[in-house]
Amino acid sequence: MTRTSELPGRPCSVAATLNLVGDRWSLLAVREVLFGNRRFSQIARNTGAPRDRLAARLKSLVEDGLMERRPYQASRFEYYLTDAGMELSSVLVALLAWGDRWAQDEPPMVLQHQGHRIQPVIVCETCGQQVGMDDLQLVSNAPGWTLGGPQGEPARKAQ
């Protein structure tokens, strides 16, 4: 895994996550395995990814601990999500909901719970309340960084 200190710019878990799954083929491969499509041919068909690129992405997802390969025949493998890979389901649900609203005229798929459509929300694990961006306090925890950028550097004016 890449540490945020190894990446350029602000130390940030978003940057570290995107370093692992920040291209379309990685997240679409995770989506397909989440949907139960575990064989390379299924993942390739359903993502539309070029086979060489998909093979490279699946290899890195395995190396980074998001998926594991399990044999189902001699020299044939299926892909399974690890706990880390399964936790990406909430990210995919959020992307799906955003895409339904902003990137599609009509959603090609809907998520339902007990027969009704769902809309993902952020809930505080401690108190159980729904949380919006206005409710959050952003606290920089990276040494040498503030929310404005590196400590001691003057902020640049917008152009």
GROMACS .gro file of N, CA and C in nm:
model
  477
    1MET      N    1   0.083  -0.118   0.000
    1MET     CA    2   0.000   0.000   0.000
    1MET      C    3   0.088   0.125   0.000
    2THR      N    4   0.038   0.226  -0.062
    2THR     CA    5   0.108   0.353  -0.068
    2THR      C    6   0.073   0.436   0.054
    3ARG      N    7   0.171   0.493   0.113
    3ARG     CA    8   0.149   0.586   0.224
    3ARG      C    9   0.129   0.725   0.165
    4THR      N   10   0.047   0.806   0.231
    4THR     CA   11   0.021   0.940   0.178
    4THR      C   12   0.148   1.022   0.168
    5SER      N   13   0.248   0.994   0.252
    5SER     CA   14   0.373   1.071   0.246
    5SER      C   15   0.450   1.042   0.118
    6GLU      N   16   0.416   0.933   0.048
    6GLU     CA   17   0.484   0.897  -0.077
    6GLU      C   18   0.420   0.964  -0.198
    7LEU      N   19   0.306   1.028  -0.179
    7LEU     CA   20   0.233   1.090  -0.289
    7LEU      C   21   0.260   1.240  -0.293
    8PRO      N   22   0.255   1.300  -0.412
    8PRO     CA   23   0.273   1.446  -0.419
    8PRO      C   24   0.151   1.519  -0.365
    9GLY      N   25   0.172   1.641  -0.319
    9GLY     CA   26   0.061   1.723  -0.272
    9GLY      C   27   0.023   1.694  -0.128
   10ARG      N   28  -0.098   1.737  -0.092
   10ARG     CA   29  -0.148   1.724   0.044
   10ARG      C   30  -0.157   1.577   0.086
   11PRO      N   31  -0.105   1.542   0.204
   11PRO     CA   32  -0.127   1.407   0.257
   11PRO      C   33  -0.277   1.389   0.281
   12CYS      N   34  -0.335   1.287   0.218
   12CYS     CA   35  -0.481   1.276   0.219
   12CYS      C   36  -0.522   1.133   0.187
   13SER      N   37  -0.618   1.083   0.263
   13SER     CA   38  -0.669   0.948   0.237
   13SER      C   39  -0.741   0.938   0.104
   14VAL      N   40  -0.799   1.048   0.056
   14VAL     CA   41  -0.861   1.046  -0.077
   14VAL      C   42  -0.754   1.019  -0.182
   15ALA      N   43  -0.641   1.088  -0.171
   15ALA     CA   44  -0.531   1.067  -0.267
   15ALA      C   45  -0.479   0.924  -0.260
   16ALA      N   46  -0.464   0.871  -0.139
   16ALA     CA   47  -0.415   0.733  -0.124
   16ALA      C   48  -0.515   0.633  -0.182
   17THR      N   49  -0.645   0.659  -0.162
   17THR     CA   50  -0.748   0.570  -0.217
   17THR      C   51  -0.747   0.576  -0.368
   18LEU      N   52  -0.742   0.697  -0.423
   18LEU     CA   53  -0.741   0.710  -0.568
   18LEU      C   54  -0.615   0.648  -0.629
   19ASN      N   55  -0.507   0.647  -0.555
   19ASN     CA   56  -0.386   0.581  -0.601
   19ASN      C   57  -0.410   0.431  -0.619
   20LEU      N   58  -0.498   0.374  -0.538
   20LEU     CA   59  -0.529   0.230  -0.546
   20LEU      C   60  -0.641   0.200  -0.647
   21VAL      N   61  -0.746   0.282  -0.648
   21VAL     CA   62  -0.864   0.249  -0.729
   21VAL      C   63  -0.913   0.367  -0.812
   22GLY      N   64  -0.825   0.458  -0.846
   22GLY     CA   65  -0.867   0.582  -0.909
   22GLY      C   66  -0.884   0.579  -1.059
   23ASP      N   67  -0.881   0.465  -1.120
   23ASP     CA   68  -0.912   0.461  -1.263
   23ASP      C   69  -1.042   0.384  -1.282
   24ARG      N   70  -1.109   0.408  -1.393
   24ARG     CA   71  -1.241   0.350  -1.413
   24ARG      C   72  -1.240   0.199  -1.413
   25TRP      N   73  -1.136   0.136  -1.467
   25TRP     CA   74  -1.137  -0.010  -1.478
   25TRP      C   75  -1.126  -0.076  -1.342
   26SER      N   76  -1.054  -0.017  -1.250
   26SER     CA   77  -1.044  -0.075  -1.115
   26SER      C   78  -1.180  -0.074  -1.045
   27LEU      N   79  -1.245   0.041  -1.043
   27LEU     CA   80  -1.374   0.049  -0.975
   27LEU      C   81  -1.481  -0.033  -1.046
   28LEU      N   82  -1.477  -0.038  -1.179
   28LEU     CA   83  -1.574  -0.120  -1.250
   28LEU      C   84  -1.549  -0.269  -1.226
   29ALA      N   85  -1.424  -0.309  -1.211
   29ALA     CA   86  -1.394  -0.449  -1.178
   29ALA      C   87  -1.447  -0.481  -1.038
   30VAL      N   88  -1.427  -0.390  -0.944
   30VAL     CA   89  -1.481  -0.409  -0.809
   30VAL      C   90  -1.633  -0.420  -0.816
   31ARG      N   91  -1.697  -0.334  -0.894
   31ARG     CA   92  -1.843  -0.340  -0.911
   31ARG      C   93  -1.887  -0.478  -0.959
   32GLU      N   94  -1.819  -0.530  -1.060
   32GLU     CA   95  -1.860  -0.658  -1.116
   32GLU      C   96  -1.844  -0.773  -1.017
   33VAL      N   97  -1.735  -0.773  -0.943
   33VAL     CA   98  -1.715  -0.878  -0.843
   33VAL      C   99  -1.819  -0.863  -0.732
   34LEU      N  100  -1.849  -0.740  -0.696
   34LEU     CA  101  -1.954  -0.714  -0.597
   34LEU      C  102  -2.088  -0.769  -0.646
   35PHE      N  103  -2.114  -0.761  -0.777
   35PHE     CA  104  -2.237  -0.813  -0.836
   35PHE      C  105  -2.235  -0.965  -0.853
   36GLY      N  106  -2.121  -1.029  -0.820
   36GLY     CA  107  -2.113  -1.174  -0.830
   36GLY      C  108  -2.047  -1.226  -0.956
   37ASN      N  109  -1.995  -1.138  -1.040
   37ASN     CA  110  -1.926  -1.178  -1.163
   37ASN      C  111  -1.778  -1.190  -1.131
   38ARG      N  112  -1.731  -1.312  -1.112
   38ARG     CA  113  -1.597  -1.334  -1.057
   38ARG      C  114  -1.494  -1.380  -1.159
   39ARG      N  115  -1.538  -1.419  -1.276
   39ARG     CA  116  -1.443  -1.469  -1.376
   39ARG      C  117  -1.399  -1.357  -1.468
   40PHE      N  118  -1.273  -1.369  -1.513
   40PHE     CA  119  -1.214  -1.265  -1.596
   40PHE      C  120  -1.302  -1.233  -1.715
   41SER      N  121  -1.354  -1.335  -1.784
   41SER     CA  122  -1.435  -1.312  -1.904
   41SER      C  123  -1.562  -1.233  -1.871
   42GLN      N  124  -1.623  -1.260  -1.757
   42GLN     CA  125  -1.742  -1.186  -1.716
   42GLN      C  126  -1.707  -1.040  -1.685
   43ILE      N  127  -1.598  -1.022  -1.611
   43ILE     CA  128  -1.557  -0.886  -1.574
   43ILE      C  129  -1.522  -0.807  -1.700
   44ALA      N  130  -1.450  -0.869  -1.795
   44ALA     CA  131  -1.413  -0.801  -1.919
   44ALA      C  132  -1.538  -0.764  -1.999
   45ARG      N  133  -1.631  -0.858  -2.013
   45ARG     CA  134  -1.753  -0.831  -2.090
   45ARG      C  135  -1.834  -0.717  -2.028
   46ASN      N  136  -1.850  -0.720  -1.897
   46ASN     CA  137  -1.940  -0.625  -1.831
   46ASN      C  138  -1.878  -0.488  -1.805
   47THR      N  139  -1.748  -0.479  -1.809
   47THR     CA  140  -1.683  -0.348  -1.792
   47THR      C  141  -1.650  -0.283  -1.927
   48GLY      N  142  -1.629  -0.366  -2.029
   48GLY     CA  143  -1.584  -0.314  -2.158
   48GLY      C  144  -1.437  -0.278  -2.159
   49ALA      N  145  -1.366  -0.318  -2.056
   49ALA     CA  146  -1.223  -0.285  -2.045
   49ALA      C  147  -1.141  -0.365  -2.146
   50PRO      N  148  -1.037  -0.303  -2.201
   50PRO     CA  149  -0.942  -0.380  -2.282
   50PRO      C  150  -0.882  -0.490  -2.195
   51ARG      N  151  -0.870  -0.610  -2.250
   51ARG     CA  152  -0.829  -0.726  -2.170
   51ARG      C  153  -0.692  -0.708  -2.105
   52ASP      N  154  -0.597  -0.648  -2.176
   52ASP     CA  155  -0.465  -0.629  -2.116
   52ASP      C  156  -0.470  -0.530  -2.000
   53ARG      N  157  -0.548  -0.424  -2.016
   53ARG     CA  158  -0.560  -0.325  -1.909
   53ARG      C  159  -0.633  -0.384  -1.788
   54LEU      N  160  -0.738  -0.461  -1.816
   54LEU     CA  161  -0.813  -0.525  -1.706
   54LEU      C  162  -0.724  -0.623  -1.631
   55ALA      N  163  -0.645  -0.700  -1.703
   55ALA     CA  164  -0.555  -0.796  -1.637
   55ALA      C  165  -0.458  -0.721  -1.544
   56ALA      N  166  -0.406  -0.609  -1.589
   56ALA     CA  167  -0.315  -0.530  -1.506
   56ALA      C  168  -0.387  -0.475  -1.383
   57ARG      N  169  -0.509  -0.426  -1.402
   57ARG     CA  170  -0.584  -0.371  -1.288
   57ARG      C  171  -0.618  -0.479  -1.186
   58LEU      N  172  -0.663  -0.595  -1.235
   58LEU     CA  173  -0.695  -0.704  -1.142
   58LEU      C  174  -0.571  -0.748  -1.066
   59LYS      N  175  -0.458  -0.753  -1.134
   59LYS     CA  176  -0.333  -0.789  -1.066
   59LYS      C  177  -0.300  -0.691  -0.955
   60SER      N  178  -0.314  -0.561  -0.983
   60SER     CA  179  -0.282  -0.462  -0.879
   60SER      C  180  -0.386  -0.463  -0.767
   61LEU      N  181  -0.513  -0.489  -0.798
   61LEU     CA  182  -0.615  -0.499  -0.693
   61LEU      C  183  -0.585  -0.617  -0.600
   62VAL      N  184  -0.533  -0.725  -0.656
   62VAL     CA  185  -0.492  -0.840  -0.574
   62VAL      C  186  -0.369  -0.803  -0.492
   63GLU      N  187  -0.269  -0.744  -0.555
   63GLU     CA  188  -0.146  -0.706  -0.485
   63GLU      C  189  -0.173  -0.607  -0.372
   64ASP      N  190  -0.270  -0.517  -0.392
   64ASP     CA  191  -0.301  -0.415  -0.293
   64ASP      C  192  -0.400  -0.463  -0.186
   65GLY      N  193  -0.442  -0.589  -0.197
   65GLY     CA  194  -0.525  -0.648  -0.092
   65GLY      C  195  -0.674  -0.616  -0.100
   66LEU      N  196  -0.722  -0.572  -0.216
   66LEU     CA  197  -0.864  -0.546  -0.232
   66LEU      C  198  -0.939  -0.667  -0.288
   67MET      N  199  -0.867  -0.753  -0.359
   67MET     CA  200  -0.925  -0.875  -0.413
   67MET      C  201  -0.828  -0.990  -0.389
   68GLU      N  202  -0.882  -1.110  -0.400
   68GLU     CA  203  -0.796  -1.228  -0.401
   68GLU      C  204  -0.839  -1.317  -0.517
   69ARG      N  205  -0.741  -1.391  -0.569
   69ARG     CA  206  -0.766  -1.486  -0.678
   69ARG      C  207  -0.777  -1.625  -0.619
   70ARG      N  208  -0.878  -1.698  -0.661
   70ARG     CA  209  -0.896  -1.836  -0.618
   70ARG      C  210  -0.915  -1.926  -0.740
   71PRO      N  211  -0.844  -2.038  -0.745
   71PRO     CA  212  -0.860  -2.127  -0.861
   71PRO      C  213  -0.998  -2.194  -0.860
   72TYR      N  214  -1.057  -2.210  -0.980
   72TYR     CA  215  -1.179  -2.288  -0.991
   72TYR      C  216  -1.162  -2.402  -1.090
   73GLN      N  217  -1.059  -2.397  -1.173
   73GLN     CA  218  -1.017  -2.505  -1.262
   73GLN      C  219  -0.866  -2.494  -1.275
   74ALA      N  220  -0.807  -2.593  -1.338
   74ALA     CA  221  -0.663  -2.584  -1.361
   74ALA      C  222  -0.633  -2.459  -1.442
   75SER      N  223  -0.549  -2.373  -1.391
   75SER     CA  224  -0.505  -2.247  -1.450
   75SER      C  225  -0.619  -2.147  -1.479
   76ARG      N  226  -0.731  -2.162  -1.412
   76ARG     CA  227  -0.842  -2.065  -1.423
   76ARG      C  228  -0.873  -2.014  -1.283
   77PHE      N  229  -0.900  -1.884  -1.276
   77PHE     CA  230  -0.919  -1.822  -1.145
   77PHE      C  231  -1.048  -1.741  -1.141
   78GLU      N  232  -1.099  -1.724  -1.021
   78GLU     CA  233  -1.209  -1.633  -0.994
   78GLU      C  234  -1.156  -1.527  -0.897
   79TYR      N  235  -1.219  -1.413  -0.899
   79TYR     CA  236  -1.180  -1.302  -0.813
   79TYR      C  237  -1.285  -1.281  -0.705
   80TYR      N  238  -1.238  -1.259  -0.584
   80TYR     CA  239  -1.325  -1.235  -0.468
   80TYR      C  240  -1.277  -1.109  -0.398
   81LEU      N  241  -1.371  -1.032  -0.347
   81LEU     CA  242  -1.336  -0.912  -0.272
   81LEU      C  243  -1.292  -0.950  -0.131
   82THR      N  244  -1.187  -0.885  -0.085
   82THR     CA  245  -1.145  -0.897   0.055
   82THR      C  246  -1.234  -0.804   0.137
   83ASP      N  247  -1.214  -0.800   0.267
   83ASP     CA  248  -1.289  -0.705   0.350
   83ASP      C  249  -1.267  -0.562   0.302
   84ALA      N  250  -1.143  -0.530   0.267
   84ALA     CA  251  -1.112  -0.395   0.217
   84ALA      C  252  -1.188  -0.368   0.087
   85GLY      N  253  -1.193  -0.464  -0.001
   85GLY     CA  254  -1.267  -0.447  -0.126
   85GLY      C  255  -1.417  -0.435  -0.103
   86MET      N  256  -1.470  -0.513  -0.010
   86MET     CA  257  -1.613  -0.506   0.020
   86MET      C  258  -1.652  -0.369   0.073
   87GLU      N  259  -1.561  -0.307   0.149
   87GLU     CA  260  -1.593  -0.175   0.204
   87GLU      C  261  -1.601  -0.067   0.097
   88LEU      N  262  -1.555  -0.097  -0.025
   88LEU     CA  263  -1.572  -0.003  -0.135
   88LEU      C  264  -1.717   0.001  -0.183
   89SER      N  265  -1.801  -0.090  -0.137
   89SER     CA  266  -1.941  -0.091  -0.181
   89SER      C  267  -2.010   0.041  -0.148
   90SER      N  268  -1.980   0.100  -0.034
   90SER     CA  269  -2.044   0.227   0.000
   90SER      C  270  -1.998   0.338  -0.095
   91VAL      N  271  -1.874   0.332  -0.141
   91VAL     CA  272  -1.824   0.429  -0.238
   91VAL      C  273  -1.898   0.412  -0.370
   92LEU      N  274  -1.915   0.287  -0.413
   92LEU     CA  275  -1.984   0.260  -0.538
   92LEU      C  276  -2.131   0.302  -0.531
   93VAL      N  277  -2.195   0.279  -0.417
   93VAL     CA  278  -2.334   0.321  -0.400
   93VAL      C  279  -2.344   0.474  -0.407
   94ALA      N  280  -2.251   0.544  -0.347
   94ALA     CA  281  -2.251   0.690  -0.353
   94ALA      C  282  -2.227   0.738  -0.497
   95LEU      N  283  -2.135   0.675  -0.570
   95LEU     CA  284  -2.111   0.712  -0.709
   95LEU      C  285  -2.234   0.682  -0.795
   96LEU      N  286  -2.299   0.571  -0.769
   96LEU     CA  287  -2.420   0.535  -0.842
   96LEU      C  288  -2.529   0.640  -0.820
   97ALA      N  289  -2.551   0.679  -0.695
   97ALA     CA  290  -2.654   0.778  -0.664
   97ALA      C  291  -2.621   0.913  -0.729
   98TRP      N  292  -2.495   0.953  -0.724
   98TRP     CA  293  -2.455   1.079  -0.787
   98TRP      C  294  -2.477   1.070  -0.938
   99GLY      N  295  -2.435   0.959  -0.996
   99GLY     CA  296  -2.452   0.942  -1.141
   99GLY      C  297  -2.598   0.939  -1.183
  100ASP      N  298  -2.684   0.879  -1.101
  100ASP     CA  299  -2.827   0.879  -1.131
  100ASP      C  300  -2.881   1.021  -1.137
  101ARG      N  301  -2.830   1.105  -1.051
  101ARG     CA  302  -2.880   1.243  -1.045
  101ARG      C  303  -2.816   1.334  -1.148
  102TRP      N  304  -2.686   1.320  -1.170
  102TRP     CA  305  -2.613   1.418  -1.249
  102TRP      C  306  -2.558   1.368  -1.382
  103ALA      N  307  -2.551   1.237  -1.405
  103ALA     CA  308  -2.486   1.186  -1.525
  103ALA      C  309  -2.577   1.102  -1.614
  104GLN      N  310  -2.701   1.080  -1.573
  104GLN     CA  311  -2.794   0.996  -1.650
  104GLN      C  312  -2.928   1.066  -1.663
  105ASP      N  313  -2.994   1.046  -1.776
  105ASP     CA  314  -3.132   1.092  -1.790
  105ASP      C  315  -3.225   1.000  -1.712
  106GLU      N  316  -3.201   0.871  -1.725
  106GLU     CA  317  -3.282   0.771  -1.656
  106GLU      C  318  -3.186   0.667  -1.598
  107PRO      N  319  -3.193   0.642  -1.467
  107PRO     CA  320  -3.100   0.545  -1.407
  107PRO      C  321  -3.114   0.406  -1.470
  108PRO      N  322  -3.002   0.347  -1.514
  108PRO     CA  323  -3.007   0.215  -1.574
  108PRO      C  324  -3.023   0.103  -1.471
  109MET      N  325  -3.007   0.135  -1.345
  109MET     CA  326  -3.020   0.038  -1.236
  109MET      C  327  -3.065   0.115  -1.113
  110VAL      N  328  -3.148   0.053  -1.031
  110VAL     CA  329  -3.186   0.117  -0.906
  110VAL      C  330  -3.151   0.025  -0.791
  111LEU      N  331  -3.120   0.083  -0.679
  111LEU     CA  332  -3.094   0.007  -0.557
  111LEU      C  333  -3.218   0.011  -0.471
  112GLN      N  334  -3.257  -0.105  -0.423
  112GLN     CA  335  -3.377  -0.112  -0.341
  112GLN      C  336  -3.347  -0.183  -0.210
  113HIS      N  337  -3.423  -0.145  -0.110
  113HIS     CA  338  -3.422  -0.211   0.020
  113HIS      C  339  -3.566  -0.241   0.054
  114GLN      N  340  -3.599  -0.368   0.065
  114GLN     CA  341  -3.736  -0.411   0.096
  114GLN      C  342  -3.838  -0.347   0.004
  115GLY      N  343  -3.803  -0.341  -0.126
  115GLY     CA  344  -3.897  -0.294  -0.226
  115GLY      C  345  -3.901  -0.145  -0.251
  116HIS      N  346  -3.823  -0.066  -0.179
  116HIS     CA  347  -3.823   0.078  -0.205
  116HIS      C  348  -3.681   0.124  -0.238
  117ARG      N  349  -3.672   0.228  -0.322
  117ARG     CA  350  -3.542   0.281  -0.362
  117ARG      C  351  -3.471   0.344  -0.244
  118ILE      N  352  -3.342   0.331  -0.244
  118ILE     CA  353  -3.264   0.392  -0.136
  118ILE      C  354  -3.187   0.512  -0.188
  119GLN      N  355  -3.153   0.599  -0.098
  119GLN     CA  356  -3.066   0.712  -0.124
  119GLN      C  357  -2.960   0.709  -0.014
  120PRO      N  358  -2.832   0.695  -0.051
  120PRO     CA  359  -2.729   0.687   0.053
  120PRO      C  360  -2.717   0.816   0.132
  121VAL      N  361  -2.690   0.803   0.260
  121VAL     CA  362  -2.667   0.917   0.349
  121VAL      C  363  -2.548   0.884   0.437
  122ILE      N  364  -2.489   0.987   0.494
  122ILE     CA  365  -2.381   0.969   0.590
  122ILE      C  366  -2.443   0.979   0.729
  123VAL      N  367  -2.414   0.880   0.812
  123VAL     CA  368  -2.468   0.875   0.947
  123VAL      C  369  -2.351   0.866   1.045
  124CYS      N  370  -2.356   0.944   1.151
  124CYS     CA  371  -2.254   0.939   1.255
  124CYS      C  372  -2.266   0.805   1.327
  125GLU      N  373  -2.157   0.730   1.329
  125GLU     CA  374  -2.157   0.600   1.394
  125GLU      C  375  -2.181   0.611   1.544
  126THR      N  376  -2.137   0.718   1.606
  126THR     CA  377  -2.149   0.735   1.750
  126THR      C  378  -2.291   0.771   1.794
  127CYS      N  379  -2.350   0.873   1.729
  127CYS     CA  380  -2.482   0.921   1.776
  127CYS      C  381  -2.597   0.879   1.686
  128GLY      N  382  -2.568   0.827   1.566
  128GLY     CA  383  -2.673   0.781   1.478
  128GLY      C  384  -2.742   0.889   1.397
  129GLN      N  385  -2.697   1.015   1.408
  129GLN     CA  386  -2.761   1.124   1.334
  129GLN      C  387  -2.708   1.131   1.191
  130GLN      N  388  -2.795   1.172   1.099
  130GLN     CA  389  -2.754   1.197   0.962
  130GLN      C  390  -2.665   1.321   0.960
  131VAL      N  391  -2.558   1.317   0.881
  131VAL     CA  392  -2.458   1.423   0.879
  131VAL      C  393  -2.446   1.481   0.739
  132GLY      N  394  -2.448   1.613   0.730
  132GLY     CA  395  -2.422   1.683   0.605
  132GLY      C  396  -2.288   1.753   0.612
  133MET      N  397  -2.240   1.804   0.501
  133MET     CA  398  -2.110   1.871   0.500
  133MET      C  399  -2.106   1.989   0.596
  134ASP      N  400  -2.218   2.058   0.613
  134ASP     CA  401  -2.223   2.172   0.705
  134ASP      C  402  -2.205   2.129   0.851
  135ASP      N  403  -2.228   2.002   0.880
  135ASP     CA  404  -2.217   1.951   1.016
  135ASP      C  405  -2.076   1.906   1.053
  136LEU      N  406  -1.988   1.899   0.954
  136LEU     CA  407  -1.854   1.845   0.977
  136LEU      C  408  -1.754   1.954   1.014
  137GLN      N  409  -1.660   1.917   1.098
  137GLN     CA  410  -1.544   2.001   1.125
  137GLN      C  411  -1.424   1.933   1.062
  138LEU      N  412  -1.356   2.003   0.974
  138LEU     CA  413  -1.238   1.949   0.909
  138LEU      C  414  -1.117   1.981   0.994
  139VAL      N  415  -1.040   1.880   1.031
  139VAL     CA  416  -0.924   1.897   1.117
  139VAL      C  417  -0.804   1.836   1.046
  140SER      N  418  -0.702   1.915   1.017
  140SER     CA  419  -0.582   1.863   0.954
  140SER      C  420  -0.504   1.782   1.057
  141ASN      N  421  -0.473   1.659   1.021
  141ASN     CA  422  -0.399   1.570   1.109
  141ASN      C  423  -0.261   1.536   1.052
  142ALA      N  424  -0.228   1.597   0.939
  142ALA     CA  425  -0.101   1.571   0.873
  142ALA      C  426   0.003   1.670   0.923
  143PRO      N  427   0.114   1.622   0.975
  143PRO     CA  428   0.218   1.714   1.025
  143PRO      C  429   0.264   1.810   0.916
  144GLY      N  430   0.268   1.938   0.952
  144GLY     CA  431   0.316   2.040   0.860
  144GLY      C  432   0.211   2.093   0.764
  145TRP      N  433   0.086   2.050   0.780
  145TRP     CA  434  -0.020   2.093   0.689
  145TRP      C  435  -0.137   2.153   0.767
  146THR      N  436  -0.195   2.257   0.708
  146THR     CA  437  -0.320   2.313   0.758
  146THR      C  438  -0.424   2.289   0.649
  147LEU      N  439  -0.548   2.326   0.673
  147LEU     CA  440  -0.649   2.310   0.570
  147LEU      C  441  -0.618   2.395   0.447
  148GLY      N  442  -0.545   2.505   0.466
  148GLY     CA  443  -0.508   2.592   0.355
  148GLY      C  444  -0.388   2.543   0.275
  149GLY      N  445  -0.313   2.450   0.329
  149GLY     CA  446  -0.195   2.399   0.259
  149GLY      C  447  -0.080   2.381   0.355
  150PRO      N  448   0.043   2.373   0.302
  150PRO     CA  449   0.160   2.354   0.388
  150PRO      C  450   0.178   2.471   0.485
  151GLN      N  451   0.212   2.440   0.611
  151GLN     CA  452   0.235   2.545   0.710
  151GLN      C  453   0.353   2.630   0.668
  152GLY      N  454   0.340   2.760   0.692
  152GLY     CA  455   0.450   2.851   0.664
  152GLY      C  456   0.455   2.902   0.522
  153GLU      N  457   0.374   2.848   0.432
  153GLU     CA  458   0.371   2.899   0.295
  153GLU      C  459   0.253   2.994   0.281
  154PRO      N  460   0.276   3.109   0.222
  154PRO     CA  461   0.163   3.202   0.203
  154PRO      C  462   0.063   3.144   0.105
  155ALA      N  463  -0.064   3.173   0.131
  155ALA     CA  464  -0.169   3.127   0.040
  155ALA      C  465  -0.159   3.205  -0.090
  156ARG      N  466  -0.181   3.136  -0.202
  156ARG     CA  467  -0.180   3.202  -0.332
  156ARG      C  468  -0.316   3.263  -0.356
  157LYS      N  469  -0.312   3.377  -0.422
  157LYS     CA  470  -0.438   3.445  -0.456
  157LYS      C  471  -0.499   3.377  -0.579
  158ALA      N  472  -0.631   3.368  -0.578
  158ALA     CA  473  -0.701   3.312  -0.694
  158ALA      C  474  -0.683   3.403  -0.813
  159GLN      N  475  -0.667   3.344  -0.929
  159GLN     CA  476  -0.647   3.424  -1.050
  159GLN      C  477  -0.770   3.429  -1.134
   0.00000   0.00000   0.00000
